[in-house]
Structure formats: structure tokens, C-alpha cells
Amino acid sequence: MAQWTSAVGAAQLARLLTSQQDRPAGPGTRRPPAYRALADGIRLLVLEGRVPVAARLPAERELALSLSVSRTTVAAAYEALRAEGFLESRRGAGSWTAVPAGNPLPARGLEPLPPEALGSMIDLGCAALPAPEPWLTRAVQGALEELPPYAHTHGDYPAGLPALRAMIAERYTARGIPTMPEQIMVTTGAMGAIDAICHLFGGRGERIAVESPSYANILQLMREAGARLVPVAMAEGLTGWDIDRWRQVLRDAAPRIAYVVADFHNPTGALAGEDQRRQLVEAARSAGTVLVADETMTELWLDEDVSMPKPVCAFDPAGSTVVTVGSASKAFWAGMRIGWVRGAPDVIRSLVAARAYADLGTPVLEQLAVNWLFSTGGWEQAVELRRSQARENRDALVAALRKELPSWEFEVPQGGLTLWVRAGGLSGSRLAEVGERVGVRVPSGPRFGVDGAFEGYVRLPFTVGGAVAEEAAARLAAAARVVESGGSGGGEAPRTFVA
């Protein structure tokens, strides 16, 4: 059996490492020896999941040339990683990444923290709130009442339950976008929707243009599908897209797909304006690019003075360019794995046909629960509760960060669930690593970029409030002090904290 299952080229590894080492050092930071910095960099890439476990690393001489360091430096770094359990080697087979015995495998995305760890760890990794009760319970009870007729069928509805498709179509029509049920497919969450779209339009090797930064789990989904990601930098602050950059990328790279989050972008919280939406649709149409608009955050406006722009699909009346994705997971509850696609009827038919070789359909009971929410007005009341929770959490987190970490920079978004934070010149990867040791889990900026971008950032979601937000900021400040001092934080144990 082969000891390694993939390989990382010297040039690729050098790019990932350089993105870490080029960040400005924090005040008082002690610079480690070159071999130690290299070993730490590779270890962080493994812990972050950006270099897979069991990936063959370049030969010492090859990596030394790419990094412009001596072969002795690389050899010493590899030896340190072997001693720590992060590298294994065999004569004739090379060296490949590993994790020490007892360490969990690194997550490639942003998976929720296991419930058993919640007593000692504050989880800021997953941007999801608890269910807005009593609406979850009422929706499930309503679904059970509607279930008997469906129980007499085979239960497979590849396009979704007709009643739910009609209800979603009505909701788009009410927003000023005339829509037929034939333009809707119900999916297993937004991830299921985007996965189906990528397989339909973007085969292995196809270019996909993505915002930079963008949602980490979607980026990883696209990488796993073999896509070639083309990053397009966001405009400064919360102002949305840089349309000139988008025009250039769409013209020069001619991507098959472009993926965007126009409403309270994840992770930055930006809200794209109507003129930006119109121009981007026009540019995508001219380039022959399918524009995938993710609307999972569209109902999560938090401030009363927010004026929501028209949906992206409103600027594509012919339906030839924009495919829209929606979901109940962010606005209602992550455990409600119901998403949907709105597109031209022929696109929906193709997606439904391909589903026969994927998951066949979405669970009937959950579809009935969402349909109950939509048809009774329960959805609006549940989402209003969700907005209230997120608003309070946002304000508490912002206040706590400004008190504990005044040098960290961010702009406060008017909606969504995330805060995109520049961490005062510190490495986001190292903050994430040390943070887990002091009891706070945060995703670092590079997870939201391509090839190591955003090393100086972390993403903080609005999932905790009150005293928990204050404690989270205090633990982040403790992690920052360790990173500034050049330490690892291994000697600090997290305090147990019960919300």
C-alpha cells in the first residue's frame, strides 16, 4: 500500500509558505531560526487542512530552490517535523505529511465543534445559531400532520415536493421576480445546490471565478470537484464588488461559472448595490459565464435602515445567465437541510436528471416542515427572532473586541452572520492554532482565500453574545499575546465556561 495519496509541488508549497512568512510580525515577536519557521509553516498548513495528510512533500533540494534557502535548512525542518509526528519518510518513497498519534485529522472546511467539547471550548468556527424555537417544533408537528399522503408513495421527489416548489416560486414572484414551479429544484441545503450546479456546468479543470475572500466550504467543494479557481478581489470595506476587476477576469479568463454572494457576503458582510448587480450580470452574459448567486443570507438584514437591493436574478429577465441558490439553513436553522435552485426550466430539468446519480431527492419530512413555515407565516416570525438574536450577538461581540483587542480592524456589517477581522498584523493561522489551546475556536483567513491569501485575518461569526462574547474576546486576546511573544500556547488550558 502506498504511504502517500497525493503530492504537493515545490512551487505550490512555496506559495503557501510565503503567504505566512510575509505577514508583518506582531510587536515583540521573536523570529525563530529559519528551519524552525519552515517547520512551523508546514505544520500549520497540515493543521489547517490546506496541505492534506498523506501528501508527498517535495524533495529537500527542490524545495530549497523554490524557497531560496539552503538544503540544510529544509533538511533540518523535515527532521523537526518527523520528530513531532507531522512527517513520515521512507528511503526510496520520499516524505509525506502525517498527524501525531491522538491528534484529530484537520478539517478541510468549517465543521461544527462536537457537542462534548462545548463545555471548555467557545466555538466561533461555525456561523450557525440554535433553532428559533418554538418554530422548529411547530414546523415539525405541522409536517407530521401532512405526512400520511406522502407515506403511501415511494418518497423520491428529485425536483422536490410539488407543494414546496410552488411555494418557493410564489415567494420569488412576490419579490418581483415572476417564477414558475418548473424553475425550482429543492436540494439538500445550499451546498447540495451548488454541488449539483458545479457538476452540471463546471467539469474537472473548468475555471470558476470566485470572490476573494469567499465562503470556505464552497471553495473546498469546488476544489474537490477539480475546478480551477480564479479569485476576484472584493472592493474595499463593505462596498461590495470591484466591477472593473470582474469585467477583466470574465473577459480574460472566460470562466464557465462565477460564484457570488451579493447579500451580506460571507465572510466580509458586504452588500452589493443594485448597479453593481446589473453590471455584473451584463458582464457575465457577455462572457458566456453562468453567474451563481448565493442568497442564503438575503433575509438576515439586522439594521432597520437597510434598504435591500433587487435580487441578482432581477437583472436577468430571460433567465439565461443567473442561477440562484437559496436555503433555510442560515435564516432558520442549520439542521434544516433544505435548499433550492432557481433557474431556467431547461437548467432545472438537467439538474433533476443528473440527480438520479447523486442523492435522488431531499427528505420529505423536512420539505413539509419548511412548506408549513412558508404557508402559515411562521417563517417570517422565526426569521425575525433570528435577526434579533444575531443583532444582539453582533453588538456584544463588537463591543468585546473593541475592549480586548483595540488594534484589530473591522467594519460592522448591517446584516449576515460574520465579522471579517484584520488581526493587528498577526498570523490568522497561528491565532487559530493557539486559540484552540486556550479555549476558543476560530477559522483563519486563508480558509477563505485561494493559495494562502488573507493570512492576517480571522472570521468571527455572530453565534455568541453577552458574557460568552466577552469571554471569547478575552481568550482571543490571550491567544494574540502568545502569538506576539512567539510562543505556542501549549501551557495554557482553557477554562470551562457554561453559557
Coordinates of C-alpha atoms in Angstrom, one line a residue:
M1 CA 0.0 0.0 0.0
A2 CA 1.4 3.5 -0.9
Q3 CA 2.4 5.6 2.0
W4 CA 1.1 8.8 0.4
T5 CA -2.1 9.5 -1.5
S6 CA -1.4 12.9 -3.1
A7 CA 1.6 15.2 -3.8
V8 CA 2.4 18.9 -3.2
G9 CA 4.7 20.5 -5.7
A10 CA 7.6 22.7 -4.6
A11 CA 6.2 25.8 -6.3
Q12 CA 2.8 25.3 -4.7
L13 CA 4.2 24.7 -1.2
A14 CA 6.5 27.7 -1.6
R15 CA 3.5 30.0 -2.4
L16 CA 1.5 28.7 0.7
L17 CA 4.5 29.2 2.9
T18 CA 5.4 32.6 1.6
S19 CA 1.9 33.8 2.3
Q20 CA 2.5 33.1 6.0
Q21 CA 6.1 34.3 6.3
D22 CA 5.5 37.6 4.5
R23 CA 2.9 38.9 7.0
P24 CA 4.2 41.7 9.2
A25 CA 5.4 40.5 12.6
G26 CA 3.5 41.5 15.7
P27 CA 5.1 43.7 18.3
G28 CA 7.7 41.9 20.4
T29 CA 7.7 38.8 18.2
R30 CA 10.9 36.8 18.4
R31 CA 11.9 35.5 15.0
P32 CA 12.7 31.7 15.1
P33 CA 15.6 30.1 13.2
A34 CA 14.9 29.6 9.5
Y35 CA 14.5 25.8 9.8
R36 CA 12.0 26.3 12.7
A37 CA 10.0 28.9 10.8
L38 CA 9.8 26.5 7.9
A39 CA 8.8 23.5 10.0
D40 CA 6.1 25.6 11.8
G41 CA 4.8 26.8 8.5
I42 CA 4.4 23.3 7.1
R43 CA 2.8 22.1 10.4
L44 CA 0.3 24.9 10.3
L45 CA -0.6 24.1 6.7
V46 CA -1.3 20.5 7.7
L47 CA -3.3 21.5 10.8
E48 CA -5.4 23.9 8.6
G49 CA -6.0 21.2 6.1
R50 CA -4.5 23.3 3.3
V51 CA -1.9 20.6 2.8
P52 CA -3.6 17.2 3.1
V53 CA -2.5 14.4 5.4
A54 CA -0.6 11.8 3.5
A55 CA 0.6 14.3 0.9
R56 CA 4.1 13.7 -0.5
L57 CA 6.3 16.7 0.0
P58 CA 8.9 17.9 -2.4
A59 CA 12.5 16.6 -2.2
E60 CA 14.8 18.7 0.0
R61 CA 16.8 20.1 -2.9
E62 CA 13.7 21.0 -4.9
L63 CA 12.0 22.9 -2.0
A64 CA 15.3 24.7 -1.1
L65 CA 15.5 26.0 -4.7
S66 CA 11.9 27.2 -4.7
L67 CA 12.3 28.9 -1.3
S68 CA 15.8 30.3 -2.0
V69 CA 17.1 28.7 1.2
S70 CA 19.9 26.2 1.8
R71 CA 19.2 22.5 1.6
T72 CA 20.4 22.2 5.2
T73 CA 17.5 24.4 6.3
V74 CA 15.0 22.2 4.6
A75 CA 16.6 19.0 5.9
A76 CA 16.5 20.4 9.5
A77 CA 12.9 21.4 9.1
Y78 CA 11.9 18.0 7.8
E79 CA 13.8 16.4 10.7
A80 CA 11.9 18.6 13.2
L81 CA 8.6 17.6 11.6
R82 CA 9.5 13.9 11.8
A83 CA 10.4 14.3 15.5
E84 CA 7.0 15.9 16.1
G85 CA 5.0 13.3 14.2
F86 CA 4.0 15.6 11.3
L87 CA 6.2 13.9 8.7
E88 CA 7.0 10.3 7.9
S89 CA 9.7 9.2 5.5
R90 CA 10.9 6.0 3.9
R91 CA 14.0 5.6 1.7
G92 CA 13.0 5.5 -1.9
A93 CA 9.5 6.7 -1.2
G94 CA 10.2 10.2 0.0
S95 CA 8.5 12.1 2.8
W96 CA 4.8 12.7 3.4
T97 CA 2.7 14.6 5.8
A98 CA 1.1 13.0 8.9
V99 CA -0.5 13.9 12.2
P100 CA 0.8 12.7 15.6
A101 CA -1.0 9.9 17.3
G102 CA -4.0 11.1 19.2
N103 CA -4.4 14.3 17.2
P104 CA -7.6 14.7 15.2
L105 CA -7.3 14.9 11.4
P106 CA -7.5 18.5 10.3
A107 CA -10.8 19.7 8.9
R108 CA -10.9 20.9 5.3
G109 CA -13.9 23.1 6.0
L110 CA -15.7 24.7 8.9
E111 CA -17.3 21.7 10.6
P112 CA -19.3 22.3 13.9
L113 CA -17.5 21.6 17.1
P114 CA -18.5 18.2 18.6
P115 CA -21.1 18.7 21.4
E116 CA -18.9 17.1 24.0
A117 CA -16.3 19.8 23.6
L118 CA -18.7 22.7 24.2
G119 CA -18.1 22.9 28.0
S120 CA -14.5 24.0 27.6
M121 CA -14.4 25.5 24.1
I122 CA -16.1 28.5 22.7
D123 CA -16.9 27.7 19.1
L124 CA -16.6 30.6 16.6
G125 CA -15.9 28.3 13.7
C126 CA -19.4 27.6 12.5
A127 CA -21.6 30.5 11.5
A128 CA -24.9 29.0 12.7
L129 CA -27.3 29.7 15.6
P130 CA -29.5 27.4 17.6
A131 CA -33.0 26.7 16.3
P132 CA -35.5 29.6 16.7
E133 CA -38.0 27.8 18.9
P134 CA -40.9 27.2 19.2
W135 CA -41.0 27.5 15.4
L136 CA -38.9 24.4 14.7
T137 CA -41.1 22.2 16.9
R138 CA -44.3 23.7 15.4
A139 CA -43.0 23.2 11.9
V140 CA -42.1 19.5 12.5
Q141 CA -45.5 18.9 14.1
G142 CA -47.2 20.5 11.1
A143 CA -45.1 18.4 8.8
L144 CA -46.2 15.2 10.6
E145 CA -49.8 16.1 10.1
E146 CA -49.2 16.5 6.4
L147 CA -47.1 13.4 6.0
P148 CA -49.7 10.5 5.7
P149 CA -50.5 11.0 2.0
Y150 CA -46.8 11.0 1.1
A151 CA -46.1 7.9 3.1
H152 CA -48.2 6.0 0.5
T153 CA -45.7 6.9 -2.2
H154 CA -42.2 5.9 -2.9
G155 CA -40.9 9.1 -1.3
D156 CA -38.5 10.1 -4.0
Y157 CA -39.1 13.6 -5.4
P158 CA -35.9 14.5 -7.4
A159 CA -37.2 18.0 -8.1
G160 CA -38.7 18.5 -4.7
L161 CA -42.3 18.2 -3.4
P162 CA -44.6 20.0 -5.8
A163 CA -46.2 22.0 -3.0
L164 CA -42.9 23.3 -1.8
R165 CA -41.7 24.1 -5.3
A166 CA -44.9 26.1 -5.9
M167 CA -44.5 27.9 -2.6
I168 CA -40.9 28.9 -3.3
A169 CA -41.9 30.1 -6.8
E170 CA -44.6 32.2 -5.2
R171 CA -42.1 33.8 -2.9
Y172 CA -39.9 34.8 -5.8
T173 CA -42.9 36.2 -7.6
A174 CA -43.8 38.3 -4.5
R175 CA -40.3 39.8 -4.6
G176 CA -41.0 41.0 -8.2
I177 CA -39.3 38.0 -10.0
P178 CA -42.1 36.1 -11.9
T179 CA -41.3 32.4 -11.3
M180 CA -42.9 29.1 -12.2
P181 CA -42.6 25.9 -10.1
E182 CA -40.8 24.4 -13.1
Q183 CA -38.0 26.9 -12.4
I184 CA -37.4 25.5 -8.9
M185 CA -35.5 22.4 -7.7
V186 CA -35.4 21.6 -3.9
T187 CA -32.0 20.4 -2.7
T188 CA -30.3 19.2 0.4
G189 CA -29.1 22.6 1.6
A190 CA -27.3 25.3 -0.4
M191 CA -24.2 23.1 -0.5
G192 CA -26.2 20.4 -2.3
A193 CA -27.5 23.0 -4.7
I194 CA -24.0 24.4 -5.6
D195 CA -22.5 20.9 -5.9
A196 CA -25.2 20.0 -8.4
I197 CA -24.6 23.2 -10.4
C198 CA -20.8 22.7 -10.4
H199 CA -21.2 19.2 -11.8
L200 CA -23.6 20.3 -14.4
F201 CA -21.7 23.4 -15.7
G202 CA -18.2 23.0 -14.4
G203 CA -16.4 19.7 -15.1
R204 CA -12.9 18.9 -13.9
G205 CA -10.4 21.5 -15.0
E206 CA -13.1 24.2 -15.7
R207 CA -12.4 27.7 -14.4
I208 CA -14.7 29.1 -11.7
A209 CA -14.4 32.8 -10.8
V210 CA -14.9 33.4 -7.0
E211 CA -14.9 36.4 -4.8
S212 CA -11.7 36.8 -2.8
P213 CA -12.3 36.2 0.0
S214 CA -15.3 33.7 -0.3
Y215 CA -17.1 31.1 1.7
A216 CA -14.5 28.4 2.7
N217 CA -16.7 25.4 2.4
I218 CA -17.8 26.3 -1.1
L219 CA -14.2 26.9 -2.2
Q220 CA -13.3 23.5 -0.8
L221 CA -16.3 21.9 -2.6
M222 CA -15.1 23.4 -5.9
R223 CA -11.5 22.2 -5.3
E224 CA -12.7 18.7 -4.6
A225 CA -14.6 18.8 -7.9
G226 CA -11.4 19.6 -9.7
A227 CA -12.2 23.2 -10.6
R228 CA -9.6 25.8 -11.3
L229 CA -10.4 28.7 -9.0
V230 CA -9.9 32.3 -10.3
P231 CA -10.1 34.8 -7.4
V232 CA -11.5 38.3 -7.9
A233 CA -10.7 40.7 -5.1
M234 CA -13.7 42.4 -3.3
A235 CA -13.9 46.2 -3.2
E236 CA -12.7 47.9 0.0
G237 CA -14.7 47.6 3.2
L238 CA -18.4 46.7 2.8
T239 CA -18.9 48.3 -0.6
G240 CA -19.4 45.0 -2.5
W241 CA -17.7 44.1 -5.7
D242 CA -15.0 45.7 -7.8
I243 CA -16.8 45.6 -11.1
D244 CA -13.7 46.6 -13.2
R245 CA -11.9 43.6 -11.8
W246 CA -14.8 41.4 -12.5
R247 CA -15.0 42.6 -16.1
Q248 CA -11.3 41.9 -16.6
V249 CA -11.5 38.4 -15.2
L250 CA -14.6 37.4 -17.1
R251 CA -13.1 38.8 -20.3
D252 CA -9.6 37.3 -19.9
A253 CA -10.2 34.0 -18.0
A254 CA -13.6 33.2 -19.6
P255 CA -14.7 31.1 -16.6
R256 CA -17.6 28.7 -17.1
I257 CA -19.1 29.7 -13.7
A258 CA -18.8 32.7 -11.4
Y259 CA -20.0 32.2 -7.8
V260 CA -21.0 35.3 -5.8
V261 CA -22.7 36.2 -2.5
A262 CA -24.4 39.6 -3.1
D263 CA -26.4 39.8 0.2
F264 CA -24.2 40.1 3.3
H265 CA -21.3 38.3 1.8
N266 CA -19.7 35.5 3.8
P267 CA -17.1 36.3 5.3
T268 CA -17.0 40.2 4.8
G269 CA -20.7 41.1 5.3
A270 CA -20.6 43.3 2.2
L271 CA -23.9 44.2 0.5
A272 CA -23.6 44.7 -3.3
G273 CA -25.7 47.6 -4.7
E274 CA -28.2 47.3 -7.5
D275 CA -25.9 49.0 -10.1
Q276 CA -23.2 46.5 -9.2
R277 CA -25.6 43.6 -9.7
R278 CA -26.8 44.9 -13.0
Q279 CA -23.3 45.4 -14.3
L280 CA -22.1 42.0 -13.1
V281 CA -25.0 40.3 -14.8
E282 CA -24.3 42.1 -18.0
A283 CA -20.6 41.3 -17.9
A284 CA -21.3 37.6 -17.2
R285 CA -23.8 37.5 -20.1
S286 CA -21.2 39.0 -22.5
A287 CA -18.6 36.4 -21.4
G288 CA -20.9 33.4 -21.6
T289 CA -20.4 32.8 -17.9
V290 CA -23.1 31.2 -15.7
L291 CA -23.5 33.5 -12.7
V292 CA -24.4 31.6 -9.5
A293 CA -25.9 33.9 -6.9
D294 CA -26.0 32.6 -3.4
E295 CA -28.9 34.1 -1.4
T296 CA -28.5 32.2 1.8
M297 CA -28.0 35.4 3.8
T298 CA -30.6 37.6 2.0
E299 CA -33.1 37.7 4.8
L300 CA -30.6 38.4 7.5
W301 CA -30.6 42.2 7.5
L302 CA -30.0 43.4 11.1
D303 CA -30.4 47.1 11.0
E304 CA -33.7 48.9 10.5
D305 CA -32.3 51.4 7.9
V306 CA -31.1 48.7 5.5
S307 CA -32.7 49.0 2.0
M308 CA -32.4 45.7 0.3
P309 CA -31.5 45.8 -3.4
K310 CA -33.3 43.8 -6.0
P311 CA -32.2 40.1 -6.3
V312 CA -29.4 39.4 -8.8
C313 CA -31.8 37.4 -11.0
A314 CA -34.0 40.5 -11.4
F315 CA -31.4 41.8 -13.9
D316 CA -31.6 38.6 -16.0
P317 CA -35.2 38.5 -17.1
A318 CA -34.5 36.0 -19.9
G319 CA -33.0 33.6 -17.3
S320 CA -30.1 32.7 -19.5
T321 CA -27.3 33.9 -17.2
V322 CA -28.2 33.8 -13.5
V323 CA -28.8 30.7 -11.4
T324 CA -29.9 31.5 -7.9
V325 CA -29.4 29.4 -4.8
G326 CA -31.4 29.8 -1.6
S327 CA -31.5 27.9 1.7
A328 CA -33.3 27.6 5.1
S329 CA -30.1 26.8 6.9
K330 CA -28.8 30.3 7.7
A331 CA -32.1 32.2 8.1
F332 CA -33.8 29.4 10.0
W333 CA -31.6 26.6 11.3
A334 CA -28.5 24.8 10.0
G335 CA -30.1 21.5 10.9
M336 CA -32.9 22.1 8.5
R337 CA -31.1 20.9 5.4
I338 CA -33.4 22.4 2.8
G339 CA -32.0 24.5 -0.1
W340 CA -33.3 25.3 -3.6
V341 CA -32.2 26.4 -7.0
R342 CA -34.0 28.9 -9.2
G343 CA -33.1 28.8 -12.9
A344 CA -34.4 28.5 -16.4
P345 CA -36.7 25.4 -16.9
D346 CA -34.1 23.6 -19.1
V347 CA -31.4 24.1 -16.4
I348 CA -33.7 22.7 -13.7
R349 CA -34.6 19.7 -15.9
S350 CA -30.9 19.0 -16.4
L351 CA -30.2 19.3 -12.7
V352 CA -33.1 17.0 -11.9
A353 CA -32.0 14.4 -14.5
A354 CA -28.4 14.3 -13.1
R355 CA -29.8 13.8 -9.5
A356 CA -30.6 10.2 -10.3
Y357 CA -26.9 9.5 -9.9
A358 CA -26.4 11.6 -6.8
D359 CA -28.9 11.7 -3.8
L360 CA -32.2 11.0 -5.6
G361 CA -34.0 13.7 -3.5
T362 CA -34.4 15.7 -0.3
P363 CA -36.0 14.3 2.8
V364 CA -39.8 14.6 2.6
L365 CA -40.4 15.5 6.2
E366 CA -38.0 18.4 6.2
Q367 CA -39.6 19.7 3.0
L368 CA -43.0 19.6 4.6
A369 CA -41.7 21.5 7.6
V370 CA -40.3 24.3 5.5
N371 CA -43.5 24.4 3.5
W372 CA -45.5 24.7 6.7
L373 CA -43.4 27.6 7.8
F374 CA -43.8 29.4 4.4
S375 CA -47.6 28.8 4.2
T376 CA -48.5 29.8 7.8
G377 CA -46.4 32.9 8.3
G378 CA -44.2 31.0 10.8
W379 CA -41.2 31.6 8.6
E380 CA -41.4 35.4 8.9
Q381 CA -41.8 35.2 12.7
A382 CA -38.9 32.7 13.0
V383 CA -36.6 34.9 10.9
E384 CA -37.4 38.0 12.9
L385 CA -36.4 36.1 16.0
R386 CA -33.2 35.0 14.2
R387 CA -32.5 38.6 13.3
S388 CA -32.9 39.7 16.9
Q389 CA -30.5 37.0 18.1
A390 CA -27.9 37.9 15.5
R391 CA -28.2 41.6 16.1
E392 CA -27.7 41.3 19.9
N393 CA -24.7 38.9 19.4
R394 CA -23.1 41.2 16.8
D395 CA -23.3 44.2 19.1
A396 CA -21.9 42.2 22.0
L397 CA -19.0 40.7 20.0
V398 CA -18.1 44.1 18.5
A399 CA -18.0 45.7 21.9
A400 CA -16.0 42.9 23.4
L401 CA -13.4 43.0 20.6
R402 CA -13.0 46.8 20.8
K403 CA -12.3 46.4 24.5
E404 CA -10.0 43.4 24.5
L405 CA -8.3 43.9 21.1
P406 CA -8.4 47.5 20.1
S407 CA -5.7 47.2 17.4
W408 CA -7.8 44.6 15.4
E409 CA -9.6 46.2 12.5
F410 CA -13.1 45.5 11.1
E411 CA -16.2 47.2 9.7
V412 CA -19.5 46.3 11.2
P413 CA -21.9 44.8 8.6
Q414 CA -25.6 45.6 8.5
G415 CA -26.6 42.0 8.1
G416 CA -25.4 38.4 7.8
L417 CA -23.7 36.4 10.4
T418 CA -20.0 37.1 10.2
L419 CA -17.3 39.7 11.0
W420 CA -14.1 39.8 8.9
V421 CA -11.3 40.9 11.1
R422 CA -7.7 42.1 10.4
A423 CA -5.8 40.7 13.3
G424 CA -3.4 43.5 14.0
G425 CA -0.5 42.1 11.9
L426 CA -0.7 38.7 13.5
S427 CA -0.9 35.4 11.6
G428 CA -4.5 34.2 11.4
S429 CA -3.3 30.6 11.1
R430 CA -1.3 30.8 14.3
L431 CA -4.1 32.6 16.1
A432 CA -6.4 29.7 15.1
E433 CA -3.9 27.1 16.4
V434 CA -3.2 28.8 19.7
G435 CA -6.9 29.7 20.1
E436 CA -7.9 26.1 20.3
R437 CA -5.3 25.6 23.1
V438 CA -6.8 28.5 25.2
G439 CA -10.4 27.6 24.6
V440 CA -11.7 29.5 21.6
R441 CA -12.1 28.1 18.1
V442 CA -11.8 30.4 15.1
P443 CA -11.2 29.9 11.4
S444 CA -8.2 31.7 10.0
G445 CA -8.3 33.9 6.9
P446 CA -6.6 31.6 4.4
R447 CA -9.5 29.2 4.5
F448 CA -11.5 31.9 2.7
G449 CA -8.9 32.6 0.1
V450 CA -7.0 30.9 -2.7
D451 CA -3.4 29.9 -2.4
G452 CA -2.7 31.3 1.1
A453 CA -4.3 34.7 0.8
F454 CA -5.6 36.5 3.9
E455 CA -3.1 35.2 6.4
G456 CA -3.6 38.3 8.5
Y457 CA -7.4 37.7 9.0
V458 CA -9.8 35.7 11.1
R459 CA -13.6 35.3 10.6
L460 CA -15.8 35.7 13.7
P461 CA -19.5 34.8 13.5
F462 CA -22.3 36.3 15.5
T463 CA -23.1 33.0 17.3
V464 CA -22.4 34.0 20.9
G465 CA -23.5 37.0 22.9
G466 CA -23.4 38.5 26.4
A467 CA -20.9 37.1 28.8
V468 CA -19.9 34.4 26.3
A469 CA -18.9 37.0 23.7
E470 CA -16.8 38.8 26.4
E471 CA -15.1 35.5 27.3
A472 CA -14.4 34.7 23.7
A473 CA -12.7 38.1 23.1
A474 CA -10.7 37.6 26.3
R475 CA -9.5 34.2 25.1
L476 CA -8.7 35.7 21.6
A477 CA -6.6 38.4 23.4
A478 CA -4.8 35.7 25.3
A479 CA -4.1 33.8 22.1
A480 CA -2.9 37.0 20.5
R481 CA -0.4 37.6 23.3
V482 CA 1.0 34.1 22.9
V483 CA 1.4 34.6 19.1
E484 CA 3.0 38.1 19.6
S485 CA 5.5 36.5 22.0
G486 CA 6.4 33.8 19.6
G487 CA 5.1 31.0 21.8
S488 CA 2.8 28.1 21.1
G489 CA 0.3 28.4 23.9
G490 CA 0.8 24.8 24.8
G491 CA 1.0 25.5 28.5
E492 CA -2.4 27.2 28.8
A493 CA -5.5 25.2 29.5
P494 CA -9.0 26.5 28.5
R495 CA -11.3 27.4 31.3
T496 CA -14.6 25.7 31.5
F497 CA -17.4 28.1 30.5
V498 CA -21.0 27.3 30.6
A499 CA -23.3 29.6 28.6

